[in-house]
Short mmCIF file of C-alpha atoms in Angstrom, two decimals:
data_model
loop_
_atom_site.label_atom_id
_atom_site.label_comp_id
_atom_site.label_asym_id
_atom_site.label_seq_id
_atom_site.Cartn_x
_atom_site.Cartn_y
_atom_site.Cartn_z
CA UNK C 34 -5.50 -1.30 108.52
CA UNK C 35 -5.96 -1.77 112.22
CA UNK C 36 -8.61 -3.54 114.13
CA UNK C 37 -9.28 -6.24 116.89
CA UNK C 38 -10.66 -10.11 115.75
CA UNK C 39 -14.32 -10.92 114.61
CA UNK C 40 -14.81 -6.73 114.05
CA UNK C 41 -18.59 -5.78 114.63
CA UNK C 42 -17.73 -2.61 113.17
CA UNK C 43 -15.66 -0.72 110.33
CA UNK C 44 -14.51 2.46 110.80
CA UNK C 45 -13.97 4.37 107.39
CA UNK C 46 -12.00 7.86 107.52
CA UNK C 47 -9.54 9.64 109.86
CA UNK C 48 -10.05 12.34 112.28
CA UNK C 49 -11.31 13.61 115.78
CA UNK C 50 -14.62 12.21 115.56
CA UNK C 51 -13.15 8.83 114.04
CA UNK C 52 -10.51 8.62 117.34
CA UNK C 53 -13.58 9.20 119.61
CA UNK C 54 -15.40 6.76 117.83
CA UNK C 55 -12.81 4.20 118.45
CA UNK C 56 -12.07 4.97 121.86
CA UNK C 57 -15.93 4.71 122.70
CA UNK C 58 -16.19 1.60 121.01
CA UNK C 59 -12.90 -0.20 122.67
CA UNK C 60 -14.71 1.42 126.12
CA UNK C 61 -17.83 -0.01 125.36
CA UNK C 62 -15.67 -4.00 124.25
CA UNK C 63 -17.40 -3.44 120.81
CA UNK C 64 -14.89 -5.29 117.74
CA UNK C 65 -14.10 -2.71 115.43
CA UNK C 66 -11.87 -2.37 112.29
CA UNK C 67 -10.48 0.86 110.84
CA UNK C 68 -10.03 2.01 107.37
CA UNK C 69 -8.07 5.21 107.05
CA UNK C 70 -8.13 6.18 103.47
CA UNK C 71 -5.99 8.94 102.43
CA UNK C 72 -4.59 11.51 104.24
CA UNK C 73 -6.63 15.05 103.94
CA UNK C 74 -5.17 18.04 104.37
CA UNK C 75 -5.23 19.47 107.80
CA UNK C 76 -6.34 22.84 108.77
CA UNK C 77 -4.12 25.27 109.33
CA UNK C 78 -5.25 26.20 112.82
CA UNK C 79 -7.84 25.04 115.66
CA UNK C 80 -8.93 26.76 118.42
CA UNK C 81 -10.35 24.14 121.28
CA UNK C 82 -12.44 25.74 123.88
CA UNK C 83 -12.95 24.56 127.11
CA UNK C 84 -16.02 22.30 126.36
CA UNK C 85 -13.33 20.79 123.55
CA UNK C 86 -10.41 20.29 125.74
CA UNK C 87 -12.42 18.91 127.98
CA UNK C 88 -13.99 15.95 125.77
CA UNK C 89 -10.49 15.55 124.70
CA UNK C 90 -9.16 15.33 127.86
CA UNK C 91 -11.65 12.68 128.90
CA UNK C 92 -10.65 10.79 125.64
CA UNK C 93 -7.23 11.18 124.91
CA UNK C 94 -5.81 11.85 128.82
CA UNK C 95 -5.60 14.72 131.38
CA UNK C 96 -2.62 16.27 129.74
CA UNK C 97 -4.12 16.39 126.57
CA UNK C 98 -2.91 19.99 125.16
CA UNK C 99 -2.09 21.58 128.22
CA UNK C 100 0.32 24.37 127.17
CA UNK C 101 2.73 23.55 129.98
CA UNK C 102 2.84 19.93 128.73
CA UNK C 103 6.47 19.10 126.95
CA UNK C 104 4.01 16.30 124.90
CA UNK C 105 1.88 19.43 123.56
CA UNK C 106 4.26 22.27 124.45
CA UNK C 107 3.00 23.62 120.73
CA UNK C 108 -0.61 24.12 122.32
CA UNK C 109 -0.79 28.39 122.43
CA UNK C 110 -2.79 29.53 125.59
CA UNK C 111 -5.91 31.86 124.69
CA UNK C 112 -7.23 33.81 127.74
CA UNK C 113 -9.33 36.47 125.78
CA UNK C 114 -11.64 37.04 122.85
CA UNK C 115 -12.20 40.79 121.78
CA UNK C 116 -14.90 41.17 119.46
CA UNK C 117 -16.23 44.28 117.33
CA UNK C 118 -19.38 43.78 115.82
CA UNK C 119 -21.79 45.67 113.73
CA UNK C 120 -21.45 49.34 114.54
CA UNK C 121 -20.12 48.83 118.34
CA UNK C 122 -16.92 49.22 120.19
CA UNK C 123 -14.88 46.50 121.05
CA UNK C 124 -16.04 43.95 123.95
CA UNK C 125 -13.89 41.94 125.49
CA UNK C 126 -15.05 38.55 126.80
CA UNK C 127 -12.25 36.06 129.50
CA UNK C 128 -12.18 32.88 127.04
CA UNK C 129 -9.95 29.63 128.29
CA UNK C 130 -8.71 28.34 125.39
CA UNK C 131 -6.05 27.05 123.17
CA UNK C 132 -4.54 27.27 119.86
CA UNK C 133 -2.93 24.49 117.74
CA UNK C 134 -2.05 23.63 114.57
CA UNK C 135 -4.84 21.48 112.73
CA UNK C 136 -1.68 18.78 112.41
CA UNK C 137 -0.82 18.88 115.57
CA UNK C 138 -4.44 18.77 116.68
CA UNK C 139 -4.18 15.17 114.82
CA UNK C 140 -0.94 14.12 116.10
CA UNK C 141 -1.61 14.23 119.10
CA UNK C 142 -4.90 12.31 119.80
CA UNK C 143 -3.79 8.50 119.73
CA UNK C 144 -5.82 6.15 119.24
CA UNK C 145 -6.91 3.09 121.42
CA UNK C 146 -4.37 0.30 122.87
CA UNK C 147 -4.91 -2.12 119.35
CA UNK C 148 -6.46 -5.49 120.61
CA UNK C 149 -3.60 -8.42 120.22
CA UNK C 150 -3.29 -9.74 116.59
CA UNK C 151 -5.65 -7.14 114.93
CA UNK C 152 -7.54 -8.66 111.65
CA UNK C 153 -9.76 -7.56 109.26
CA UNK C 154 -10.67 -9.92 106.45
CA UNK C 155 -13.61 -10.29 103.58
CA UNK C 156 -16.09 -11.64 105.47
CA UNK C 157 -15.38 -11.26 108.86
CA UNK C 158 -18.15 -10.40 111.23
CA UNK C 159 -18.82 -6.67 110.37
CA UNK C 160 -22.38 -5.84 111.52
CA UNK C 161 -21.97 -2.05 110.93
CA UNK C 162 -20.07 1.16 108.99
CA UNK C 163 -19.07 4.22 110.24
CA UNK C 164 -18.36 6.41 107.77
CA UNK C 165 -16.03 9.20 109.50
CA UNK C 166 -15.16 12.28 107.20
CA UNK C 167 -15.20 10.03 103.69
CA UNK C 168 -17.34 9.34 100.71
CA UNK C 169 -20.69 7.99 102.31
CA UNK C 170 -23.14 5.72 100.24
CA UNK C 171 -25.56 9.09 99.86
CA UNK C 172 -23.46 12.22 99.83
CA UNK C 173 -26.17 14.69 99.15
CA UNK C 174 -24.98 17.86 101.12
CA UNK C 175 -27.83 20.58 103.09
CA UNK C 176 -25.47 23.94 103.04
CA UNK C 177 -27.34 26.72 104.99
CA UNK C 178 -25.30 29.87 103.69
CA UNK C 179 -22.05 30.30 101.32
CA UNK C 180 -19.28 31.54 103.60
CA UNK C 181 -16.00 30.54 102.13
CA UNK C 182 -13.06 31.18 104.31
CA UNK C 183 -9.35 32.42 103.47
CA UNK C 184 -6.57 31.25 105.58
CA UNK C 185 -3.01 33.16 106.05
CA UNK C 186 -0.12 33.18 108.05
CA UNK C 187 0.59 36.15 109.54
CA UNK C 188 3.00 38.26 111.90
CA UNK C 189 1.52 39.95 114.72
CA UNK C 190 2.30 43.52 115.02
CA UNK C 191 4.61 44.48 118.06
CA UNK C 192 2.13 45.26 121.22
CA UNK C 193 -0.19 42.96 119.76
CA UNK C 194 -2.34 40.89 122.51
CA UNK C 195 -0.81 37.68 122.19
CA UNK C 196 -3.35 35.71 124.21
CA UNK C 197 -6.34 37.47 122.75
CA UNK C 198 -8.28 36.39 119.53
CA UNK C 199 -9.64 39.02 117.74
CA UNK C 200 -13.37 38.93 115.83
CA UNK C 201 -14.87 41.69 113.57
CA UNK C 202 -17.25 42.01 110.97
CA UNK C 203 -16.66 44.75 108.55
CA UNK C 204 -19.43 45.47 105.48
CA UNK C 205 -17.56 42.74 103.54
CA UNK C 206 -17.84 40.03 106.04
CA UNK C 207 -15.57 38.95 108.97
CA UNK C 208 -11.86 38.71 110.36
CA UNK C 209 -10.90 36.07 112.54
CA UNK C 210 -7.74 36.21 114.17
CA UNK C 211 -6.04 33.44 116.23
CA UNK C 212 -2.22 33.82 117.50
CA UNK C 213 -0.22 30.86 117.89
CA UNK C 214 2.69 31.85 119.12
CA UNK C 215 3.96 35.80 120.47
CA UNK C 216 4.94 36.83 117.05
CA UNK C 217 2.65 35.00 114.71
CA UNK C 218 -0.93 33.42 114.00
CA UNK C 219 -3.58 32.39 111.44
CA UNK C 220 -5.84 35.10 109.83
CA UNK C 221 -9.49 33.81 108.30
CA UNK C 222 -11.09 35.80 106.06
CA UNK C 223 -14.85 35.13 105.57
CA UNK C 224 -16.86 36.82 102.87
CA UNK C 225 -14.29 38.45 101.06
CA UNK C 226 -10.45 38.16 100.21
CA UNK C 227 -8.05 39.49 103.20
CA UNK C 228 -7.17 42.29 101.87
CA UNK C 229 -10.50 43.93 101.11
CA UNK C 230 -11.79 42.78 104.72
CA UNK C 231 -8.64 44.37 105.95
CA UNK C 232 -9.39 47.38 104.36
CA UNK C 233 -12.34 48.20 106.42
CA UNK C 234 -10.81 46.45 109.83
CA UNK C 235 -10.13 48.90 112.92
CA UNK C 236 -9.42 46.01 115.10
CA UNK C 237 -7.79 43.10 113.68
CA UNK C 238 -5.85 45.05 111.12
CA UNK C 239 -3.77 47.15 113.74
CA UNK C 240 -2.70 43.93 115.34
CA UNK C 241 -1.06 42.22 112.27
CA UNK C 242 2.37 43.50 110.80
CA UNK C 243 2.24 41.84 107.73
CA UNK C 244 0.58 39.05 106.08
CA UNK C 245 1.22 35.91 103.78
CA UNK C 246 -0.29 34.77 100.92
CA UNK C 247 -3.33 32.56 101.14
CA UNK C 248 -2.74 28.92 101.75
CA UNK C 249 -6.08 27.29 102.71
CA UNK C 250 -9.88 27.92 101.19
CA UNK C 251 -12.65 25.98 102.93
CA UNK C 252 -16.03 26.36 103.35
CA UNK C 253 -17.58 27.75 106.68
CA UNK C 254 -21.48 27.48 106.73
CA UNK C 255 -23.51 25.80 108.48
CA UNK C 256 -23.68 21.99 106.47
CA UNK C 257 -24.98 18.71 106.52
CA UNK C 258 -25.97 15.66 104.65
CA UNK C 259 -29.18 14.85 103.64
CA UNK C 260 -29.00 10.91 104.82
CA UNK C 261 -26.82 10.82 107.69
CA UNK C 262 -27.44 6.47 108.12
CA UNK C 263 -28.74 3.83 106.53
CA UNK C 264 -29.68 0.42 107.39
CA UNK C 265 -25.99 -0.61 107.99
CA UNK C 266 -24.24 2.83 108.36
CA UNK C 267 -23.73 5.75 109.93
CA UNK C 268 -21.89 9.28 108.99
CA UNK C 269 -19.69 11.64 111.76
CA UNK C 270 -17.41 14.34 111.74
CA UNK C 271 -17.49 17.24 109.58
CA UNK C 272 -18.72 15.47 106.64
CA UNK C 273 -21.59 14.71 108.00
CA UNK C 274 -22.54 17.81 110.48
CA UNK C 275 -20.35 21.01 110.64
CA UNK C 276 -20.65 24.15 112.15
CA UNK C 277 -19.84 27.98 111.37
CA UNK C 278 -16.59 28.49 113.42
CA UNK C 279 -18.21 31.86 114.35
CA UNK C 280 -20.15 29.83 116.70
CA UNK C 281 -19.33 26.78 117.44
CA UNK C 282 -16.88 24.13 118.28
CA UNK C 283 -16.33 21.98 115.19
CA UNK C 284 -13.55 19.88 117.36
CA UNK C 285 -16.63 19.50 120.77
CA UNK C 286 -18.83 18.70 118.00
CA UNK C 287 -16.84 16.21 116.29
CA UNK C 288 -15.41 14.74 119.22
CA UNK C 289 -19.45 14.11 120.63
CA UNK C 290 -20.45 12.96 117.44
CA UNK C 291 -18.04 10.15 117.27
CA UNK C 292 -19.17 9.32 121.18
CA UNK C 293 -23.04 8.78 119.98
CA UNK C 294 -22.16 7.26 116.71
CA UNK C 295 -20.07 4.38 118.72
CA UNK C 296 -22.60 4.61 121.71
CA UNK C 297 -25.60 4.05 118.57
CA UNK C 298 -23.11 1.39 116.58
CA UNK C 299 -22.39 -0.54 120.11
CA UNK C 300 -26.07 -1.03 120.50
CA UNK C 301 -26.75 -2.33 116.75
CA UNK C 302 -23.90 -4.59 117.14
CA UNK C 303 -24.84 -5.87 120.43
CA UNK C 304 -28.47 -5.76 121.59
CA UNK C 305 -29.87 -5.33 118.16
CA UNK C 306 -27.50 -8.23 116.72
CA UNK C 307 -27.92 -10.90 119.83
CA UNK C 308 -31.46 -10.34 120.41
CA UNK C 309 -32.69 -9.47 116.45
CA UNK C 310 -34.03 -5.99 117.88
CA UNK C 311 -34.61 -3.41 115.19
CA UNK C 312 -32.11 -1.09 114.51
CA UNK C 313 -34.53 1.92 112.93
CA UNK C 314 -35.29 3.47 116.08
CA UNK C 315 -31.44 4.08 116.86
CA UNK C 316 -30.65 5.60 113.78
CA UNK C 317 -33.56 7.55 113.55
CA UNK C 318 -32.34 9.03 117.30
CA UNK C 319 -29.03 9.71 115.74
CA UNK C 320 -30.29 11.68 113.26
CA UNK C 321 -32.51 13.55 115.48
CA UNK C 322 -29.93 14.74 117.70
CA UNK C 323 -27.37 15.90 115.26
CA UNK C 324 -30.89 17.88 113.56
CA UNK C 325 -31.58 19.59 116.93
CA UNK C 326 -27.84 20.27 117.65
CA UNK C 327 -27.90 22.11 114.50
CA UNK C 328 -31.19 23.98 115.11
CA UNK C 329 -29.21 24.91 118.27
CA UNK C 330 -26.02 26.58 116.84
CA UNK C 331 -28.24 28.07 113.40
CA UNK C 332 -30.24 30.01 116.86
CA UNK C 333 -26.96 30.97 117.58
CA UNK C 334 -25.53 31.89 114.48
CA UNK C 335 -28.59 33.99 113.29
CA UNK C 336 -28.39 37.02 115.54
CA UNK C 337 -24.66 37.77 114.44
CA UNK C 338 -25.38 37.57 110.94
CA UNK C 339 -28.78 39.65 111.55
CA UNK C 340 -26.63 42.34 113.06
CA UNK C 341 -22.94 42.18 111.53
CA UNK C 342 -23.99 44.59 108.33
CA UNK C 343 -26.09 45.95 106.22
CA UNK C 344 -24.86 44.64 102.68
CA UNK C 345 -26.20 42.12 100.53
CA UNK C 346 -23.69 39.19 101.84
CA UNK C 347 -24.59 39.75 105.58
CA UNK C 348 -28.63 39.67 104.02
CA UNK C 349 -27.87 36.52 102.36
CA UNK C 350 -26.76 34.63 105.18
CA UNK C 351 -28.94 35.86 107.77
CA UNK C 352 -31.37 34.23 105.79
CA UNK C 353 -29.79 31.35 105.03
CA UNK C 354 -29.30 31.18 108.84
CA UNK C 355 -33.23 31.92 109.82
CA UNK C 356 -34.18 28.80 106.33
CA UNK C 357 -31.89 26.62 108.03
CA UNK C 358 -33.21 26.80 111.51
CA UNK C 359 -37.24 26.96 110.09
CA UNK C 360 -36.16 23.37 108.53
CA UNK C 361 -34.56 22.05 111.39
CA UNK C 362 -37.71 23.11 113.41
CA UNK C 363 -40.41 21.19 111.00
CA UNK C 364 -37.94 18.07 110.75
CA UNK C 365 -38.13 17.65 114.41
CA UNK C 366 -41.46 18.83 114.66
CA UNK C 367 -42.08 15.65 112.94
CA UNK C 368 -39.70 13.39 115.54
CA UNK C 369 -41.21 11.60 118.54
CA UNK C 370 -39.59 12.59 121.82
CA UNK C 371 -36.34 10.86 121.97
CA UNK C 372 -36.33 7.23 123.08
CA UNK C 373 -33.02 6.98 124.01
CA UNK C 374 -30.55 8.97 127.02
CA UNK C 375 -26.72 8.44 126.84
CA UNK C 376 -25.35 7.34 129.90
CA UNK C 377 -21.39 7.03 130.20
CA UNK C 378 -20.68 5.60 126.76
CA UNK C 379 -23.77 3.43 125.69
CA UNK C 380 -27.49 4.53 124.98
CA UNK C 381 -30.35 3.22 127.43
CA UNK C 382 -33.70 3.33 126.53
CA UNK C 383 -35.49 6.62 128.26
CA UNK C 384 -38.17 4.42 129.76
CA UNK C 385 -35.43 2.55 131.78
CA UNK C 386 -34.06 5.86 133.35
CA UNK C 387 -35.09 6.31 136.82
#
């Protein structure tokens, strides 16, 4: 266990948005106290677009996963994503991004200079829990779809477009394929095994010689818990809020989840603590944002779900998609405006902002 003297906060779990958590909160001179738990398994690859690196970068250091860095010379350069969708032709779209393994995604993302002669002890000063990625006091789970995903290793095919990833739906579902290297890369399969999405593939198939067997299942949709705080926690990372890797950035979001959760924590342990302000209006921002960040990427989600195919599994989603986004829309609906703006890495109240 790590952490600095008279902790304000505990942080319980590993992972990006648990690092950018801590990093905020040493920024910010907020105590904290971290609780790693066990190891989970990593994912077998990430892809971190530029909105990613650059959170990261901003985080962790400017050298953070540059492919020419020796630190993170396994960081694969991405300058392309083809896509064939529905009924079309391939499009091809300039995308600046890279590929890593999840592992080294991890390993490479240290964590804050430790604050001399780190202690945590039974009843030290802890004002607040963030749960990051870990069993939460409420663990009720919101899934908006049922889009498990396959993961195998595969060899690319000689000619194949190393520095392209490739994206197609076929009747089944969709193909997702990442290179990590010139000769090899990561296939997901989502809606169906490999092999029967494969079987329908003009795009991604060509471009892969042969393929392993499957060594990672995990779900894809659209998720998140029902009670994302309480009146002495919060939840981040993908436990708490993750997205469809179709469309979004599940290391961005992470890595600006953990930013607000320490930016919402620093104010409950501070102002809230020192001048006995309540803490409900905070947490109910919280919650608001990660809501209307999901009504964002469901919008975005729906329209390649609504067009991918015409099968009962591409119906099921869409819909899932267009429930999902309706609730998100009547839950904020509900919300005031928001009362709070973050500026740097602490929350101001709106009314203060010139």
């Amino acid at each position: 266990m790590t952490g600095s003297g008279g902790a304000a906060v505990l942080i319980r779990g590993r992972g990006v948005a648990a690092l950018a958590a801590q990093h905020t909160l040493a920024a910010n001179g907020v105590g904290f106290a971290v609780e790693p738990g066990p190891a989970r398994g990593a994912a077998p690859v990430v892809m971190l677009g530029e909105q990613a690196l650059a959170l990261l970068r901003d985080l962790f250091g400017p050298s953070c996963f540059q492919p020419s860095s020796g630190t993170f010379s396994g960081a694969h350069a991405i300058e392309r994503r083809i896509v064939r969708w529905g009924q079309g032709e391939p499009v091809t779209v300039p995308h600046n991004a890279v590929a890593v393994t999840g592992a080294e995604l991890l390993s490479g993302l240290a964590p804050p200079e430790p604050t001399p002669a780190p202690v945590w002890a039974e009843g030290s000063a802890q004002a607040f829990t963030l749960y990051a990625d870990t069993a939460v006091p409420e663990p009720a789970l919101r899934l908006f779809g049922e889009r498990e995903a396959a993961a195998a290793p595969v060899t690319l095919a000689a000619g194949a477009d190393a520095a392209a990833v490739l994206i197609e739906a076929t009747p089944l579902g969709w193909l997702f394929l990442i290179p990590l290297g010139a000769a090899h890369g990561w296939l997901l399969a989502v809606g169906a095994e490999p092999d029967a999405l494969l079987g329908h593939s003009r795009l991604v198939a060509p471009a892969i010689a042969s393929a392993g067997a499957v060594e990672a299942r995990f779900q894809t949709a659209p998720r998140m818990l029902d009670h994302l705080t309480g009146p002495d926690w919060l939840a981040l990372g993908s436990g708490a809020l993750a997205f469809d890797p179709l469309c979004g950035d599940g290391t961005a979001t992470a890595a600006r989840g953990g930013i607000l959760a320490a930016a919402v924590a620093s104010a409950i342990a501070g102002d809230c603590a020192t001048e006995s302000l309540d803490p409900a209006p905070l947490l109910r921002h919280y919650r608001a944002m990660l809501i209307a960040a999901l009504r964002r990427h469901l919008a975005a989600c729906l329209p390649f779900y609504r067009n991918g195919g015409a099968g009962a599994w591409w119906r099921a989603q869409a819909e899932a998609t267009a429930a999902g986004h309706d609730w998100c829309t009547q839950i904020l609906a509900a919300e005031p405006e928001p009362g709070f703006v973050l500026r740097g890495n602490r929350l101001v109240a709106r009314d203060t902002v010139g």
